[in-house]
PDB file of C-alpha atoms in Angstrom:
ATOM      1  CA  MET K   1     -17.260  89.915  -3.674  1.00  0.00           C
ATOM      2  CA  PHE K   2     -18.582  92.546  -1.377  1.00  0.00           C
ATOM      3  CA  THR K   3     -18.272  96.206  -0.677  1.00  0.00           C
ATOM      4  CA  GLY K   4     -18.578  96.289   3.300  1.00  0.00           C
ATOM      5  CA  ILE K   5     -21.711  98.623   2.783  1.00  0.00           C
ATOM      6  CA  ILE K   6     -24.556  97.312   4.974  1.00  0.00           C
ATOM      7  CA  GLU K   7     -27.639  96.689   3.328  1.00  0.00           C
ATOM      8  CA  GLU K   8     -29.812  95.566   6.085  1.00  0.00           C
ATOM      9  CA  LEU K   9     -29.648  94.431   9.816  1.00  0.00           C
ATOM     10  CA  GLY K  10     -31.190  90.859  10.235  1.00  0.00           C
ATOM     11  CA  GLU K  11     -31.950  88.862  13.424  1.00  0.00           C
ATOM     12  CA  VAL K  12     -31.015  85.614  14.418  1.00  0.00           C
ATOM     13  CA  ILE K  13     -34.140  83.542  15.002  1.00  0.00           C
ATOM     14  CA  GLU K  14     -32.937  79.740  15.071  1.00  0.00           C
ATOM     15  CA  LEU K  15     -29.747  77.921  15.548  1.00  0.00           C
ATOM     16  CA  LYS K  16     -29.196  74.286  14.909  1.00  0.00           C
ATOM     17  CA  HIS K  17     -26.077  72.322  15.353  1.00  0.00           C
ATOM     18  CA  GLU K  18     -25.777  69.175  12.976  1.00  0.00           C
ATOM     19  CA  LEU K  19     -22.554  67.348  13.620  1.00  0.00           C
ATOM     20  CA  GLU K  20     -19.804  70.283  13.147  1.00  0.00           C
ATOM     21  CA  ASN K  21     -22.274  72.483  11.391  1.00  0.00           C
ATOM     22  CA  LEU K  22     -24.277  75.198  12.462  1.00  0.00           C
ATOM     23  CA  HIS K  23     -27.302  76.134  10.638  1.00  0.00           C
ATOM     24  CA  ILE K  24     -28.388  79.862  11.254  1.00  0.00           C
ATOM     25  CA  THR K  25     -31.970  81.248  10.542  1.00  0.00           C
ATOM     26  CA  VAL K  26     -32.091  84.909   9.926  1.00  0.00           C
ATOM     27  CA  THR K  27     -35.163  87.046   9.416  1.00  0.00           C
ATOM     28  CA  SER K  28     -34.679  90.361   7.432  1.00  0.00           C
ATOM     29  CA  GLU K  29     -36.232  92.634   5.091  1.00  0.00           C
ATOM     30  CA  ILE K  30     -34.103  91.409   2.314  1.00  0.00           C
ATOM     31  CA  SER K  31     -34.568  87.483   2.921  1.00  0.00           C
ATOM     32  CA  LYS K  32     -37.841  87.150   0.535  1.00  0.00           C
ATOM     33  CA  GLU K  33     -35.659  88.437  -2.362  1.00  0.00           C
ATOM     34  CA  LEU K  34     -32.881  86.015  -2.007  1.00  0.00           C
ATOM     35  CA  LYS K  35     -32.319  82.706  -3.922  1.00  0.00           C
ATOM     36  CA  ILE K  36     -30.873  79.482  -2.674  1.00  0.00           C
ATOM     37  CA  ASP K  37     -27.243  79.098  -3.600  1.00  0.00           C
ATOM     38  CA  GLN K  38     -26.819  82.999  -3.321  1.00  0.00           C
ATOM     39  CA  SER K  39     -23.675  84.255  -1.394  1.00  0.00           C
ATOM     40  CA  LEU K  40     -24.562  86.870   1.505  1.00  0.00           C
ATOM     41  CA  ALA K  41     -22.049  88.401   3.961  1.00  0.00           C
ATOM     42  CA  HIS K  42     -23.545  87.883   7.711  1.00  0.00           C
ATOM     43  CA  ASN K  43     -21.196  90.187   9.930  1.00  0.00           C
ATOM     44  CA  GLY K  44     -18.768  90.038   7.151  1.00  0.00           C
ATOM     45  CA  VAL K  45     -18.455  86.062   6.688  1.00  0.00           C
ATOM     46  CA  CYS K  46     -19.826  85.044   3.081  1.00  0.00           C
ATOM     47  CA  LEU K  47     -22.200  82.240   3.739  1.00  0.00           C
ATOM     48  CA  THR K  48     -24.225  80.437   1.252  1.00  0.00           C
ATOM     49  CA  VAL K  49     -28.249  80.520   1.632  1.00  0.00           C
ATOM     50  CA  VAL K  50     -29.351  77.132   1.842  1.00  0.00           C
ATOM     51  CA  SER K  51     -33.038  77.469   2.467  1.00  0.00           C
ATOM     52  CA  LEU K  52     -35.876  80.156   2.332  1.00  0.00           C
ATOM     53  CA  GLY K  53     -39.006  81.074   4.429  1.00  0.00           C
ATOM     54  CA  ASP K  54     -41.697  83.863   4.022  1.00  0.00           C
ATOM     55  CA  SER K  55     -39.236  86.455   5.459  1.00  0.00           C
ATOM     56  CA  THR K  56     -36.237  84.133   6.713  1.00  0.00           C
ATOM     57  CA  HIS K  57     -33.404  82.592   5.184  1.00  0.00           C
ATOM     58  CA  THR K  58     -30.832  79.870   6.479  1.00  0.00           C
ATOM     59  CA  ILE K  59     -27.145  79.648   6.173  1.00  0.00           C
ATOM     60  CA  THR K  60     -24.714  76.882   7.168  1.00  0.00           C
ATOM     61  CA  ALA K  61     -21.218  77.462   8.762  1.00  0.00           C
ATOM     62  CA  ILE K  62     -18.706  74.599   8.760  1.00  0.00           C
ATOM     63  CA  LYS K  63     -16.454  73.995  11.489  1.00  0.00           C
ATOM     64  CA  GLU K  64     -13.648  76.154   9.881  1.00  0.00           C
ATOM     65  CA  THR K  65     -15.944  79.189   9.623  1.00  0.00           C
ATOM     66  CA  ILE K  66     -16.982  78.632  13.150  1.00  0.00           C
ATOM     67  CA  ASP K  67     -13.256  78.381  14.092  1.00  0.00           C
ATOM     68  CA  LYS K  68     -12.042  81.511  12.471  1.00  0.00           C
ATOM     69  CA  SER K  69     -14.818  83.798  12.918  1.00  0.00           C
ATOM     70  CA  SER K  70     -17.508  84.888  15.615  1.00  0.00           C
ATOM     71  CA  ILE K  71     -20.284  83.375  13.771  1.00  0.00           C
ATOM     72  CA  GLY K  72     -20.402  80.422  16.396  1.00  0.00           C
ATOM     73  CA  LYS K  73     -20.839  82.783  19.251  1.00  0.00           C
ATOM     74  CA  LEU K  74     -24.274  84.247  17.782  1.00  0.00           C
ATOM     75  CA  LYS K  75     -27.226  84.066  19.905  1.00  0.00           C
ATOM     76  CA  ILE K  76     -30.841  84.023  19.212  1.00  0.00           C
ATOM     77  CA  GLY K  77     -32.074  87.707  19.019  1.00  0.00           C
ATOM     78  CA  ASP K  78     -28.471  88.970  17.871  1.00  0.00           C
ATOM     79  CA  LYS K  79     -28.537  91.372  15.079  1.00  0.00           C
ATOM     80  CA  VAL K  80     -26.296  90.428  11.786  1.00  0.00           C
ATOM     81  CA  ASN K  81     -24.969  92.692   9.590  1.00  0.00           C
ATOM     82  CA  LEU K  82     -26.147  91.714   5.976  1.00  0.00           C
ATOM     83  CA  GLU K  83     -24.732  92.181   2.495  1.00  0.00           C
ATOM     84  CA  ARG K  84     -25.466  90.759  -0.945  1.00  0.00           C
ATOM     85  CA  ALA K  85     -22.531  90.223  -3.335  1.00  0.00           C
ATOM     86  CA  MET K  86     -21.563  93.199  -5.251  1.00  0.00           C
ATOM     87  CA  GLN K  87     -23.265  93.612  -8.928  1.00  0.00           C
ATOM     88  CA  LEU K  88     -20.671  94.011 -11.850  1.00  0.00           C
ATOM     89  CA  GLY K  89     -20.726  97.508 -13.032  1.00  0.00           C
ATOM     90  CA  ALA K  90     -22.119  98.857  -9.669  1.00  0.00           C
ATOM     91  CA  ARG K  91     -20.093 101.609  -7.883  1.00  0.00           C
ATOM     92  CA  LEU K  92     -17.834 100.346  -5.149  1.00  0.00           C
ATOM     93  CA  ASP K  93     -18.701 102.631  -2.276  1.00  0.00           C
ATOM     94  CA  GLY K  94     -16.556 100.961   0.508  1.00  0.00           C
ATOM     95  CA  HIS K  95     -13.654  99.117  -0.546  1.00  0.00           C
ATOM     96  CA  ILE K  96     -13.024  95.392  -2.135  1.00  0.00           C
ATOM     97  CA  VAL K  97     -14.405  92.885   0.571  1.00  0.00           C
ATOM     98  CA  GLN K  98     -14.002  89.288  -0.163  1.00  0.00           C
ATOM     99  CA  GLY K  99     -16.147  88.103   2.883  1.00  0.00           C
ATOM    100  CA  HIS K 100     -13.426  85.987   4.129  1.00  0.00           C
ATOM    101  CA  VAL K 101     -12.473  86.698   7.888  1.00  0.00           C
ATOM    102  CA  ASP K 102      -8.846  86.852   8.486  1.00  0.00           C
ATOM    103  CA  GLN K 103      -9.340  86.695  12.399  1.00  0.00           C
ATOM    104  CA  ILE K 104     -11.240  87.855  15.162  1.00  0.00           C
ATOM    105  CA  ALA K 105     -10.830  90.448  17.369  1.00  0.00           C
ATOM    106  CA  HIS K 106     -11.969  91.782  20.839  1.00  0.00           C
ATOM    107  CA  CYS K 107     -13.347  95.338  21.419  1.00  0.00           C
ATOM    108  CA  THR K 108     -11.044  97.123  24.039  1.00  0.00           C
ATOM    109  CA  ASN K 109     -12.694 100.416  24.338  1.00  0.00           C
ATOM    110  CA  VAL K 110     -15.817 102.422  23.216  1.00  0.00           C
ATOM    111  CA  VAL K 111     -15.504 106.494  23.719  1.00  0.00           C
ATOM    112  CA  SER K 112     -18.409 108.684  22.595  1.00  0.00           C
ATOM    113  CA  SER K 113     -17.025 111.496  21.004  1.00  0.00           C
ATOM    114  CA  GLU K 114     -19.355 114.668  20.344  1.00  0.00           C
ATOM    115  CA  GLY K 115     -21.930 112.792  18.210  1.00  0.00           C
ATOM    116  CA  SER K 116     -19.700 109.774  16.895  1.00  0.00           C
ATOM    117  CA  TRP K 117     -18.016 106.742  18.861  1.00  0.00           C
ATOM    118  CA  VAL K 118     -14.570 105.793  18.689  1.00  0.00           C
ATOM    119  CA  TYR K 119     -14.124 101.996  18.937  1.00  0.00           C
ATOM    120  CA  THR K 120     -10.617 100.351  19.755  1.00  0.00           C
ATOM    121  CA  PHE K 121     -10.084  96.806  18.630  1.00  0.00           C
ATOM    122  CA  GLU K 122      -7.222  94.509  19.514  1.00  0.00           C
ATOM    123  CA  TYR K 123      -6.156  91.375  17.664  1.00  0.00           C
ATOM    124  CA  ASP K 124      -3.622  88.639  17.671  1.00  0.00           C
ATOM    125  CA  ASN K 125      -0.681  89.781  15.667  1.00  0.00           C
ATOM    126  CA  SER K 126       0.850  86.397  15.317  1.00  0.00           C
ATOM    127  CA  TYR K 127      -1.078  85.971  12.107  1.00  0.00           C
ATOM    128  CA  ASN K 128       1.179  88.744  10.509  1.00  0.00           C
ATOM    129  CA  ASN K 129      -2.168  90.821   9.623  1.00  0.00           C
ATOM    130  CA  LEU K 130      -1.650  94.634   9.834  1.00  0.00           C
ATOM    131  CA  THR K 131      -3.435  97.678   9.458  1.00  0.00           C
ATOM    132  CA  ILE K 132      -2.300 101.498   8.277  1.00  0.00           C
ATOM    133  CA  GLU K 133      -3.474 104.675   9.204  1.00  0.00           C
ATOM    134  CA  LYS K 134      -6.278 105.967   6.879  1.00  0.00           C
ATOM    135  CA  GLY K 135      -6.248 102.223   5.395  1.00  0.00           C
ATOM    136  CA  SER K 136      -9.372 100.031   5.068  1.00  0.00           C
ATOM    137  CA  ILE K 137     -10.436  97.510   7.683  1.00  0.00           C
ATOM    138  CA  THR K 138     -13.820  95.324   7.673  1.00  0.00           C
ATOM    139  CA  VAL K 139     -15.339  94.770  11.031  1.00  0.00           C
ATOM    140  CA  ASN K 140     -18.071  92.645  11.243  1.00  0.00           C
ATOM    141  CA  GLY K 141     -18.668  93.200   7.483  1.00  0.00           C
ATOM    142  CA  VAL K 142     -18.706  97.070   7.604  1.00  0.00           C
ATOM    143  CA  SER K 143     -16.046  98.952   5.464  1.00  0.00           C
ATOM    144  CA  LEU K 144     -14.113 101.427   7.676  1.00  0.00           C
ATOM    145  CA  THR K 145     -11.055 103.630   7.771  1.00  0.00           C
ATOM    146  CA  VAL K 146      -8.477 102.880  10.258  1.00  0.00           C
ATOM    147  CA  VAL K 147      -7.439 105.686  12.851  1.00  0.00           C
ATOM    148  CA  ASN K 148      -4.802 104.816  15.517  1.00  0.00           C
ATOM    149  CA  SER K 149      -3.139 102.034  13.792  1.00  0.00           C
ATOM    150  CA  GLN K 150      -0.660 100.184  16.263  1.00  0.00           C
ATOM    151  CA  GLU K 151       1.032  96.811  16.084  1.00  0.00           C
ATOM    152  CA  ASN K 152      -1.955  94.664  17.103  1.00  0.00           C
ATOM    153  CA  SER K 153      -4.735  97.146  17.595  1.00  0.00           C
ATOM    154  CA  PHE K 154      -6.725  99.922  15.851  1.00  0.00           C
ATOM    155  CA  SER K 155      -9.399 102.381  16.261  1.00  0.00           C
ATOM    156  CA  VAL K 156     -12.301 103.170  14.002  1.00  0.00           C
ATOM    157  CA  ALA K 157     -14.659 106.348  14.136  1.00  0.00           C
ATOM    158  CA  ILE K 158     -18.385 105.450  13.703  1.00  0.00           C
ATOM    159  CA  ILE K 159     -20.701 108.175  12.470  1.00  0.00           C
ATOM    160  CA  PRO K 160     -24.257 108.123  13.838  1.00  0.00           C
ATOM    161  CA  TYR K 161     -25.741 106.429  10.563  1.00  0.00           C
ATOM    162  CA  THR K 162     -23.393 103.443  10.806  1.00  0.00           C
ATOM    163  CA  TYR K 163     -23.914 103.344  14.688  1.00  0.00           C
ATOM    164  CA  GLU K 164     -27.498 103.095  13.918  1.00  0.00           C
ATOM    165  CA  ASN K 165     -28.026 100.718  10.744  1.00  0.00           C
ATOM    166  CA  THR K 166     -25.487  98.167  11.731  1.00  0.00           C
ATOM    167  CA  ASN K 167     -24.851  95.962  14.606  1.00  0.00           C
ATOM    168  CA  PHE K 168     -22.192  98.435  16.187  1.00  0.00           C
ATOM    169  CA  HIS K 169     -24.696  99.851  18.480  1.00  0.00           C
ATOM    170  CA  GLN K 170     -24.575  96.264  20.077  1.00  0.00           C
ATOM    171  CA  ILE K 171     -20.833  96.068  20.547  1.00  0.00           C
ATOM    172  CA  LYS K 172     -19.555  96.382  24.036  1.00  0.00           C
ATOM    173  CA  ILE K 173     -16.123  95.997  25.559  1.00  0.00           C
ATOM    174  CA  ASN K 174     -14.865  92.425  25.371  1.00  0.00           C
ATOM    175  CA  ASP K 175     -17.196  91.769  22.518  1.00  0.00           C
ATOM    176  CA  THR K 176     -15.615  89.538  19.507  1.00  0.00           C
ATOM    177  CA  VAL K 177     -15.853  90.773  16.066  1.00  0.00           C
ATOM    178  CA  ASN K 178     -14.831  89.551  12.526  1.00  0.00           C
ATOM    179  CA  LEU K 179     -12.013  91.373  10.949  1.00  0.00           C
ATOM    180  CA  GLU K 180     -11.058  91.174   7.198  1.00  0.00           C
ATOM    181  CA  PHE K 181      -7.935  93.023   6.482  1.00  0.00           C
ATOM    182  CA  ASP K 182      -7.499  95.354   3.183  1.00  0.00           C
ATOM    183  CA  VAL K 183      -7.141  92.388   0.276  1.00  0.00           C
ATOM    184  CA  ILE K 184      -4.628  94.765  -1.623  1.00  0.00           C
ATOM    185  CA  GLY K 185      -2.748  95.188   1.590  1.00  0.00           C
ATOM    186  CA  LYS K 186      -2.535  91.541   2.063  1.00  0.00           C
ATOM    187  CA  TYR K 187      -1.046  90.733  -1.404  1.00  0.00           C
ATOM    188  CA  VAL K 188       1.692  93.544  -1.026  1.00  0.00           C
ATOM    189  CA  ALA K 189       2.606  92.242   2.622  1.00  0.00           C
ATOM    190  CA  ARG K 190       2.949  88.677   1.248  1.00  0.00           C
ATOM    191  CA  LEU K 191       4.992  89.720  -1.783  1.00  0.00           C
ATOM    192  CA  LEU K 192       7.602  91.571   0.782  1.00  0.00           C
ATOM    193  CA  VAL K 193       7.901  88.648   2.592  1.00  0.00           C
ATOM    194  CA  ARG K 194       8.954  86.630  -0.417  1.00  0.00           C
TER     195      ARG K 194
END
């Protein structure tokens, strides 16, 4: 379980395909503190650390993860948002995040707004995922508040701290991002369908 509060930006330094799996090696300040078999969110995708180097760690994405997230689109040099699993008893500064990406979205607009930025994302609503005004959404692992909620799109406002300390500063129009919709909202929506 995660909170959506990004700890560190990592950088992809190696990508290795093995059958349908993708091994991704990342360098970061927190890599040296990790353990093999530890869960770590990469752009909001919970993945297991499978090997460690001096200041690197490697994780493996299987076909299911590659098909349902933007992990398979990573390139050498890309920045990834990293968050270690939440500790029981710690403050929940963001919202409850599972690290299970629901689907991808595409950035359709970025507007600079007097010291902050407003990003708009469009997603396929055939999966029955939804956002609500002032509700929570996770974009590339970052816990955010929804503004301008529409049937298949929403916007988020990004403050300078988030812009500089996550990979939001790299997101451009047409880029693909990972979405995890609010887990409580998903359970409520599921109950209403029954």
